[in-house]
């Protein structure tokens, strides 16, 4: 058993290898999530979680789990979400023990809703994913900058984050006054402007139709859709982490989506702090932004 702020969590098989080419074990993953909890939890509290689990490490099969299993501990907060023909009981991470418990069941990456309970139909985040077709990260940066500029012109405050995979997320804090339809309309407007102004970008979801262009992906902005949250670990070699950035960091020619990882992210936080620590103070209205866009 390990004690996390007064809650005992059974950590099993700590030596099981999860990242074979990096020598990282399940114990390392549990320790990472326990140590990053203070920075990560403010971004995910209240959000239903879909668990991306790797029972046999990143070389084995992975799967998403939405429904909480019967054997989840009673101290783990859950939320019931209606779906067609029934309901789903999702986990909700509120404390360090929750993150440690998920890590122990080989959930390397929790994916979270863009809204928080109890107002699950009113998002407090809008996410635009700059998803490249190749490995040219400068194009990814250009797309993020373009989206950020469009959002500022609508009176919103955009934030940027590496995904730990291939691209960048541009995230906007919202005041939870608008439904998902308004948020998606806003995202479509911004993405359309970005695509119209630069032929390197597209909103075409089909890879066959992208013709090598970067996808400005706005389709996470809908009820029950999820996104990778800040400081989530990714199931990739190097154990990269989704890392919030300052916009000025996009000027670094060495920056990639996998620059920060399980080993380096703490050094970054000690030196710079969390670039998103004040994100909720800058929440804007999606509805008002849509009205501005139509003027």
mmCIF file of C-alpha atoms in Angstrom:
data_model
loop_
_atom_site.group_PDB
_atom_site.id
_atom_site.type_symbol
_atom_site.label_atom_id
_atom_site.label_comp_id
_atom_site.label_asym_id
_atom_site.label_seq_id
_atom_site.Cartn_x
_atom_site.Cartn_y
_atom_site.Cartn_z
ATOM 1 C CA UNK A 1 0.000 0.000 0.000
ATOM 2 C CA UNK A 2 1.053 3.579 -0.635
ATOM 3 C CA UNK A 3 -0.411 6.558 1.204
ATOM 4 C CA UNK A 4 -1.548 9.492 -0.925
ATOM 5 C CA UNK A 5 -2.799 12.326 1.292
ATOM 6 C CA UNK A 6 -4.363 9.897 3.744
ATOM 7 C CA UNK A 7 -5.761 7.421 1.220
ATOM 8 C CA UNK A 8 -4.145 4.007 0.864
ATOM 9 C CA UNK A 9 -3.726 2.846 -2.727
ATOM 10 C CA UNK A 10 -2.529 -0.659 -3.482
ATOM 11 C CA UNK A 11 0.248 -0.398 -6.062
ATOM 12 C CA UNK A 12 0.818 -3.781 -7.673
ATOM 13 C CA UNK A 13 3.676 -5.080 -9.779
ATOM 14 C CA UNK A 14 5.702 -1.873 -9.661
ATOM 15 C CA UNK A 15 8.481 -3.456 -11.694
ATOM 16 C CA UNK A 16 6.313 -4.234 -14.743
ATOM 17 C CA UNK A 17 7.917 -2.607 -17.763
ATOM 18 C CA UNK A 18 5.659 -0.077 -19.492
ATOM 19 C CA UNK A 19 8.150 1.752 -21.718
ATOM 20 C CA UNK A 20 10.649 -0.952 -22.708
ATOM 21 C CA UNK A 21 13.058 1.258 -24.661
ATOM 22 C CA UNK A 22 13.177 3.800 -21.857
ATOM 23 C CA UNK A 23 13.400 1.381 -18.931
ATOM 24 C CA UNK A 24 10.283 2.854 -17.302
ATOM 25 C CA UNK A 25 8.052 0.679 -15.150
ATOM 26 C CA UNK A 26 4.531 0.896 -13.818
ATOM 27 C CA UNK A 27 5.993 2.140 -10.568
ATOM 28 C CA UNK A 28 7.581 5.029 -12.445
ATOM 29 C CA UNK A 29 4.214 5.885 -14.014
ATOM 30 C CA UNK A 30 2.434 5.790 -10.636
ATOM 31 C CA UNK A 31 5.144 7.969 -9.102
ATOM 32 C CA UNK A 32 4.910 10.431 -11.991
ATOM 33 C CA UNK A 33 1.182 10.940 -11.661
ATOM 34 C CA UNK A 34 1.418 11.271 -7.882
ATOM 35 C CA UNK A 35 4.172 13.857 -8.224
ATOM 36 C CA UNK A 36 2.455 15.881 -10.987
ATOM 37 C CA UNK A 37 -0.967 15.876 -9.311
ATOM 38 C CA UNK A 38 -0.628 19.356 -7.849
ATOM 39 C CA UNK A 39 -0.201 20.821 -11.325
ATOM 40 C CA UNK A 40 -2.540 18.488 -13.206
ATOM 41 C CA UNK A 41 -5.600 18.296 -10.961
ATOM 42 C CA UNK A 42 -6.707 21.938 -11.355
ATOM 43 C CA UNK A 43 -7.067 21.281 -15.083
ATOM 44 C CA UNK A 44 -9.094 18.063 -14.774
ATOM 45 C CA UNK A 45 -11.223 18.288 -11.611
ATOM 46 C CA UNK A 46 -14.885 17.681 -12.320
ATOM 47 C CA UNK A 47 -14.289 16.272 -15.792
ATOM 48 C CA UNK A 48 -15.466 12.767 -16.711
ATOM 49 C CA UNK A 49 -12.499 10.602 -17.682
ATOM 50 C CA UNK A 50 -12.058 8.075 -20.461
ATOM 51 C CA UNK A 51 -9.140 5.830 -19.541
ATOM 52 C CA UNK A 52 -6.616 4.840 -22.216
ATOM 53 C CA UNK A 53 -5.107 1.688 -20.717
ATOM 54 C CA UNK A 54 -1.984 -0.262 -21.696
ATOM 55 C CA UNK A 55 -2.099 -3.443 -19.608
ATOM 56 C CA UNK A 56 1.076 -4.833 -21.206
ATOM 57 C CA UNK A 57 2.976 -1.617 -21.787
ATOM 58 C CA UNK A 58 3.174 0.549 -24.874
ATOM 59 C CA UNK A 59 4.145 -2.389 -27.110
ATOM 60 C CA UNK A 60 0.980 -4.269 -26.188
ATOM 61 C CA UNK A 61 -2.627 -3.653 -27.100
ATOM 62 C CA UNK A 62 -4.315 -0.589 -25.647
ATOM 63 C CA UNK A 63 -7.991 0.187 -25.168
ATOM 64 C CA UNK A 64 -10.321 2.943 -23.984
ATOM 65 C CA UNK A 65 -12.455 2.328 -20.931
ATOM 66 C CA UNK A 66 -15.279 4.730 -20.121
ATOM 67 C CA UNK A 67 -17.402 2.717 -17.685
ATOM 68 C CA UNK A 68 -15.995 2.461 -14.175
ATOM 69 C CA UNK A 69 -15.438 -1.167 -13.180
ATOM 70 C CA UNK A 70 -17.238 -2.697 -10.203
ATOM 71 C CA UNK A 71 -13.945 -3.028 -8.367
ATOM 72 C CA UNK A 72 -13.180 0.720 -8.295
ATOM 73 C CA UNK A 73 -12.771 1.865 -4.682
ATOM 74 C CA UNK A 74 -15.616 3.655 -2.964
ATOM 75 C CA UNK A 75 -13.515 6.773 -2.344
ATOM 76 C CA UNK A 76 -13.155 7.386 -6.100
ATOM 77 C CA UNK A 77 -15.635 10.040 -7.273
ATOM 78 C CA UNK A 78 -17.810 9.066 -10.227
ATOM 79 C CA UNK A 79 -20.464 10.765 -12.341
ATOM 80 C CA UNK A 80 -23.400 9.156 -14.143
ATOM 81 C CA UNK A 81 -23.851 10.299 -17.720
ATOM 82 C CA UNK A 82 -26.922 9.428 -19.743
ATOM 83 C CA UNK A 83 -26.451 7.790 -23.122
ATOM 84 C CA UNK A 84 -28.798 6.247 -25.657
ATOM 85 C CA UNK A 85 -30.302 3.204 -24.030
ATOM 86 C CA UNK A 86 -28.711 3.658 -20.628
ATOM 87 C CA UNK A 87 -25.917 5.460 -18.835
ATOM 88 C CA UNK A 88 -22.147 5.467 -18.353
ATOM 89 C CA UNK A 89 -20.535 5.869 -14.957
ATOM 90 C CA UNK A 90 -17.305 7.794 -15.502
ATOM 91 C CA UNK A 91 -14.403 8.268 -13.139
ATOM 92 C CA UNK A 92 -13.648 11.852 -12.101
ATOM 93 C CA UNK A 93 -10.162 12.693 -10.821
ATOM 94 C CA UNK A 94 -10.228 14.971 -7.792
ATOM 95 C CA UNK A 95 -7.149 14.040 -5.783
ATOM 96 C CA UNK A 96 -3.673 12.543 -5.921
ATOM 97 C CA UNK A 97 -4.905 9.072 -4.985
ATOM 98 C CA UNK A 98 -7.193 9.061 -8.025
ATOM 99 C CA UNK A 99 -4.327 9.642 -10.448
ATOM 100 C CA UNK A 100 -2.172 7.059 -8.693
ATOM 101 C CA UNK A 101 -4.990 4.503 -8.801
ATOM 102 C CA UNK A 102 -5.556 5.002 -12.540
ATOM 103 C CA UNK A 103 -1.838 4.685 -13.182
ATOM 104 C CA UNK A 104 -1.787 1.424 -11.248
ATOM 105 C CA UNK A 105 -4.420 -0.057 -13.580
ATOM 106 C CA UNK A 106 -2.167 0.932 -16.491
ATOM 107 C CA UNK A 107 -4.103 4.015 -17.553
ATOM 108 C CA UNK A 108 -1.192 5.874 -19.079
ATOM 109 C CA UNK A 109 -3.358 8.646 -20.512
ATOM 110 C CA UNK A 110 -6.604 9.907 -19.002
ATOM 111 C CA UNK A 111 -8.689 11.721 -21.631
ATOM 112 C CA UNK A 112 -11.148 14.251 -20.211
ATOM 113 C CA UNK A 113 -14.333 16.041 -21.212
ATOM 114 C CA UNK A 114 -14.298 19.736 -22.108
ATOM 115 C CA UNK A 115 -16.982 20.369 -19.500
ATOM 116 C CA UNK A 116 -17.225 19.725 -15.776
ATOM 117 C CA UNK A 117 -19.876 18.124 -13.607
ATOM 118 C CA UNK A 118 -22.561 19.101 -12.883
ATOM 119 C CA UNK A 119 -22.725 21.422 -15.959
ATOM 120 C CA UNK A 120 -21.728 18.786 -18.489
ATOM 121 C CA UNK A 121 -23.649 20.453 -21.322
ATOM 122 C CA UNK A 122 -21.788 23.760 -20.846
ATOM 123 C CA UNK A 123 -18.108 23.481 -21.785
ATOM 124 C CA UNK A 124 -15.442 25.572 -20.089
ATOM 125 C CA UNK A 125 -12.827 24.731 -22.730
ATOM 126 C CA UNK A 126 -12.610 24.894 -26.491
ATOM 127 C CA UNK A 127 -9.820 22.847 -28.076
ATOM 128 C CA UNK A 128 -8.374 23.088 -31.572
ATOM 129 C CA UNK A 129 -5.925 20.327 -32.474
ATOM 130 C CA UNK A 130 -3.211 21.166 -35.010
ATOM 131 C CA UNK A 131 -2.731 17.677 -36.469
ATOM 132 C CA UNK A 132 0.070 17.439 -39.068
ATOM 133 C CA UNK A 133 0.268 15.072 -42.020
ATOM 134 C CA UNK A 134 4.075 14.917 -41.841
ATOM 135 C CA UNK A 135 6.892 15.709 -39.428
ATOM 136 C CA UNK A 136 7.289 19.421 -40.229
ATOM 137 C CA UNK A 137 6.662 20.940 -36.825
ATOM 138 C CA UNK A 138 7.170 24.482 -38.088
ATOM 139 C CA UNK A 139 3.886 24.109 -39.987
ATOM 140 C CA UNK A 140 2.225 23.023 -36.747
ATOM 141 C CA UNK A 141 3.536 26.137 -35.005
ATOM 142 C CA UNK A 142 2.314 28.363 -37.831
ATOM 143 C CA UNK A 143 -1.170 26.860 -37.625
ATOM 144 C CA UNK A 144 -1.292 27.381 -33.855
ATOM 145 C CA UNK A 145 -0.150 31.001 -34.202
ATOM 146 C CA UNK A 146 -2.775 31.676 -36.860
ATOM 147 C CA UNK A 147 -5.551 30.203 -34.714
ATOM 148 C CA UNK A 148 -4.330 32.147 -31.694
ATOM 149 C CA UNK A 149 -4.448 35.417 -33.622
ATOM 150 C CA UNK A 150 -7.992 34.776 -34.882
ATOM 151 C CA UNK A 151 -9.142 33.998 -31.360
ATOM 152 C CA UNK A 152 -7.579 37.161 -29.919
ATOM 153 C CA UNK A 153 -9.387 39.231 -32.525
ATOM 154 C CA UNK A 154 -12.640 37.801 -31.177
ATOM 155 C CA UNK A 155 -11.756 38.913 -27.652
ATOM 156 C CA UNK A 156 -10.682 35.499 -26.365
ATOM 157 C CA UNK A 157 -7.468 34.437 -24.631
ATOM 158 C CA UNK A 158 -5.886 31.379 -26.289
ATOM 159 C CA UNK A 159 -3.388 29.018 -24.681
ATOM 160 C CA UNK A 160 -1.074 26.540 -26.396
ATOM 161 C CA UNK A 161 0.139 23.068 -25.380
ATOM 162 C CA UNK A 162 2.199 20.279 -26.867
ATOM 163 C CA UNK A 163 0.139 17.100 -27.135
ATOM 164 C CA UNK A 164 3.056 14.771 -26.451
ATOM 165 C CA UNK A 165 2.167 13.033 -29.708
ATOM 166 C CA UNK A 166 2.400 14.904 -33.042
ATOM 167 C CA UNK A 167 0.847 18.320 -32.799
ATOM 168 C CA UNK A 168 -0.217 21.270 -30.682
ATOM 169 C CA UNK A 169 -3.491 22.074 -28.982
ATOM 170 C CA UNK A 170 -4.798 25.624 -28.915
ATOM 171 C CA UNK A 171 -7.133 25.848 -25.929
ATOM 172 C CA UNK A 172 -9.542 28.618 -24.959
ATOM 173 C CA UNK A 173 -10.957 28.948 -21.430
ATOM 174 C CA UNK A 174 -14.703 29.587 -21.462
ATOM 175 C CA UNK A 175 -17.160 30.828 -18.859
ATOM 176 C CA UNK A 176 -19.566 27.868 -19.203
ATOM 177 C CA UNK A 177 -22.448 30.104 -20.316
ATOM 178 C CA UNK A 178 -22.737 28.655 -23.827
ATOM 179 C CA UNK A 179 -23.796 25.188 -25.045
ATOM 180 C CA UNK A 180 -21.576 22.960 -27.141
ATOM 181 C CA UNK A 181 -23.313 24.054 -30.357
ATOM 182 C CA UNK A 182 -22.097 27.629 -29.862
ATOM 183 C CA UNK A 183 -18.588 26.440 -29.052
ATOM 184 C CA UNK A 184 -18.453 24.273 -32.155
ATOM 185 C CA UNK A 185 -19.746 27.166 -34.275
ATOM 186 C CA UNK A 186 -16.989 29.350 -32.878
ATOM 187 C CA UNK A 187 -14.348 26.716 -33.569
ATOM 188 C CA UNK A 188 -15.616 26.275 -37.138
ATOM 189 C CA UNK A 189 -15.434 30.010 -37.763
ATOM 190 C CA UNK A 190 -11.875 30.278 -36.489
ATOM 191 C CA UNK A 191 -10.710 27.147 -38.314
ATOM 192 C CA UNK A 192 -12.324 28.324 -41.562
ATOM 193 C CA UNK A 193 -10.453 31.625 -41.354
ATOM 194 C CA UNK A 194 -7.154 29.836 -40.686
ATOM 195 C CA UNK A 195 -7.680 27.473 -43.617
ATOM 196 C CA UNK A 196 -8.797 30.219 -46.007
ATOM 197 C CA UNK A 197 -5.668 32.225 -45.283
ATOM 198 C CA UNK A 198 -3.122 29.431 -45.762
ATOM 199 C CA UNK A 199 -3.217 26.579 -48.259
ATOM 200 C CA UNK A 200 -1.083 24.381 -46.011
ATOM 201 C CA UNK A 201 -4.071 23.809 -43.697
ATOM 202 C CA UNK A 202 -7.380 21.988 -44.106
ATOM 203 C CA UNK A 203 -10.529 21.034 -42.215
ATOM 204 C CA UNK A 204 -10.872 17.817 -44.233
ATOM 205 C CA UNK A 205 -11.109 14.922 -41.785
ATOM 206 C CA UNK A 206 -10.349 12.201 -44.338
ATOM 207 C CA UNK A 207 -6.599 11.560 -44.559
ATOM 208 C CA UNK A 208 -7.015 10.596 -48.203
ATOM 209 C CA UNK A 209 -8.420 14.062 -48.951
ATOM 210 C CA UNK A 210 -5.894 16.115 -47.003
ATOM 211 C CA UNK A 211 -3.194 15.970 -49.678
ATOM 212 C CA UNK A 212 -0.408 16.409 -47.138
ATOM 213 C CA UNK A 213 -2.029 19.387 -45.421
ATOM 214 C CA UNK A 214 -2.301 19.921 -41.682
ATOM 215 C CA UNK A 215 -5.738 19.235 -40.217
ATOM 216 C CA UNK A 216 -7.191 21.968 -38.039
ATOM 217 C CA UNK A 217 -9.268 19.542 -35.987
ATOM 218 C CA UNK A 218 -12.202 21.145 -34.181
ATOM 219 C CA UNK A 219 -14.360 18.066 -33.740
ATOM 220 C CA UNK A 220 -13.573 17.489 -30.075
ATOM 221 C CA UNK A 221 -15.883 20.405 -29.271
ATOM 222 C CA UNK A 222 -19.017 18.348 -28.789
ATOM 223 C CA UNK A 223 -20.840 16.726 -25.891
ATOM 224 C CA UNK A 224 -19.032 13.656 -24.516
ATOM 225 C CA UNK A 225 -15.941 14.195 -26.674
ATOM 226 C CA UNK A 226 -12.571 14.221 -24.907
ATOM 227 C CA UNK A 227 -9.092 15.708 -25.161
ATOM 228 C CA UNK A 228 -5.710 14.987 -23.643
ATOM 229 C CA UNK A 229 -5.292 17.189 -20.558
ATOM 230 C CA UNK A 230 -2.189 19.086 -19.439
ATOM 231 C CA UNK A 231 0.595 16.886 -18.041
ATOM 232 C CA UNK A 232 -0.903 13.623 -19.281
ATOM 233 C CA UNK A 233 1.638 10.961 -20.180
ATOM 234 C CA UNK A 234 1.496 9.521 -23.700
ATOM 235 C CA UNK A 235 2.099 5.929 -24.774
ATOM 236 C CA UNK A 236 5.071 6.734 -26.999
ATOM 237 C CA UNK A 237 8.785 6.029 -26.827
ATOM 238 C CA UNK A 238 10.466 8.621 -24.655
ATOM 239 C CA UNK A 239 7.388 8.846 -22.381
ATOM 240 C CA UNK A 240 6.409 12.305 -23.650
ATOM 241 C CA UNK A 241 4.019 14.520 -21.732
ATOM 242 C CA UNK A 242 1.379 16.999 -22.912
ATOM 243 C CA UNK A 243 2.977 20.230 -21.764
ATOM 244 C CA UNK A 244 1.452 23.729 -21.524
ATOM 245 C CA UNK A 245 3.625 26.381 -23.159
ATOM 246 C CA UNK A 246 4.106 30.102 -23.292
ATOM 247 C CA UNK A 247 3.348 31.383 -26.792
ATOM 248 C CA UNK A 248 6.905 32.700 -27.031
ATOM 249 C CA UNK A 249 8.222 29.138 -26.848
ATOM 250 C CA UNK A 250 6.967 28.494 -30.369
ATOM 251 C CA UNK A 251 9.945 30.554 -31.528
ATOM 252 C CA UNK A 252 12.310 27.828 -30.305
ATOM 253 C CA UNK A 253 13.484 25.908 -33.398
ATOM 254 C CA UNK A 254 14.175 22.836 -31.271
ATOM 255 C CA UNK A 255 10.669 22.606 -29.849
ATOM 256 C CA UNK A 256 8.656 19.538 -30.855
ATOM 257 C CA UNK A 257 5.460 18.012 -29.564
ATOM 258 C CA UNK A 258 7.547 15.545 -27.561
ATOM 259 C CA UNK A 259 10.093 17.973 -26.099
ATOM 260 C CA UNK A 260 8.825 17.441 -22.556
ATOM 261 C CA UNK A 261 8.648 14.012 -20.983
ATOM 262 C CA UNK A 262 8.223 12.128 -17.740
ATOM 263 C CA UNK A 263 11.778 13.035 -16.709
ATOM 264 C CA UNK A 264 12.077 16.650 -17.872
ATOM 265 C CA UNK A 265 8.684 18.176 -17.143
ATOM 266 C CA UNK A 266 9.373 18.663 -13.438
ATOM 267 C CA UNK A 267 12.560 20.616 -14.160
ATOM 268 C CA UNK A 268 10.508 22.845 -16.446
ATOM 269 C CA UNK A 269 7.875 23.422 -13.771
ATOM 270 C CA UNK A 270 10.497 24.241 -11.145
ATOM 271 C CA UNK A 271 12.109 26.771 -13.457
ATOM 272 C CA UNK A 272 9.039 28.339 -15.079
ATOM 273 C CA UNK A 273 5.940 27.256 -13.166
ATOM 274 C CA UNK A 274 2.756 26.215 -14.934
ATOM 275 C CA UNK A 275 2.111 28.536 -17.920
ATOM 276 C CA UNK A 276 -1.607 27.745 -17.568
ATOM 277 C CA UNK A 277 -1.892 28.398 -13.835
ATOM 278 C CA UNK A 278 -4.140 31.452 -14.368
ATOM 279 C CA UNK A 279 -6.116 30.056 -17.309
ATOM 280 C CA UNK A 280 -9.528 30.184 -15.611
ATOM 281 C CA UNK A 281 -9.126 33.880 -14.819
ATOM 282 C CA UNK A 282 -9.287 34.553 -18.569
ATOM 283 C CA UNK A 283 -12.477 32.641 -19.346
ATOM 284 C CA UNK A 284 -14.464 34.207 -22.176
ATOM 285 C CA UNK A 285 -17.910 33.836 -23.672
ATOM 286 C CA UNK A 286 -18.257 31.611 -26.730
ATOM 287 C CA UNK A 287 -21.642 33.144 -27.475
ATOM 288 C CA UNK A 288 -20.265 36.678 -27.444
ATOM 289 C CA UNK A 289 -17.349 35.613 -29.649
ATOM 290 C CA UNK A 290 -19.772 34.083 -32.164
ATOM 291 C CA UNK A 291 -21.737 37.346 -32.222
ATOM 292 C CA UNK A 292 -18.535 39.291 -32.843
ATOM 293 C CA UNK A 293 -17.637 36.929 -35.675
ATOM 294 C CA UNK A 294 -20.949 37.671 -37.394
ATOM 295 C CA UNK A 295 -20.586 41.450 -37.248
#
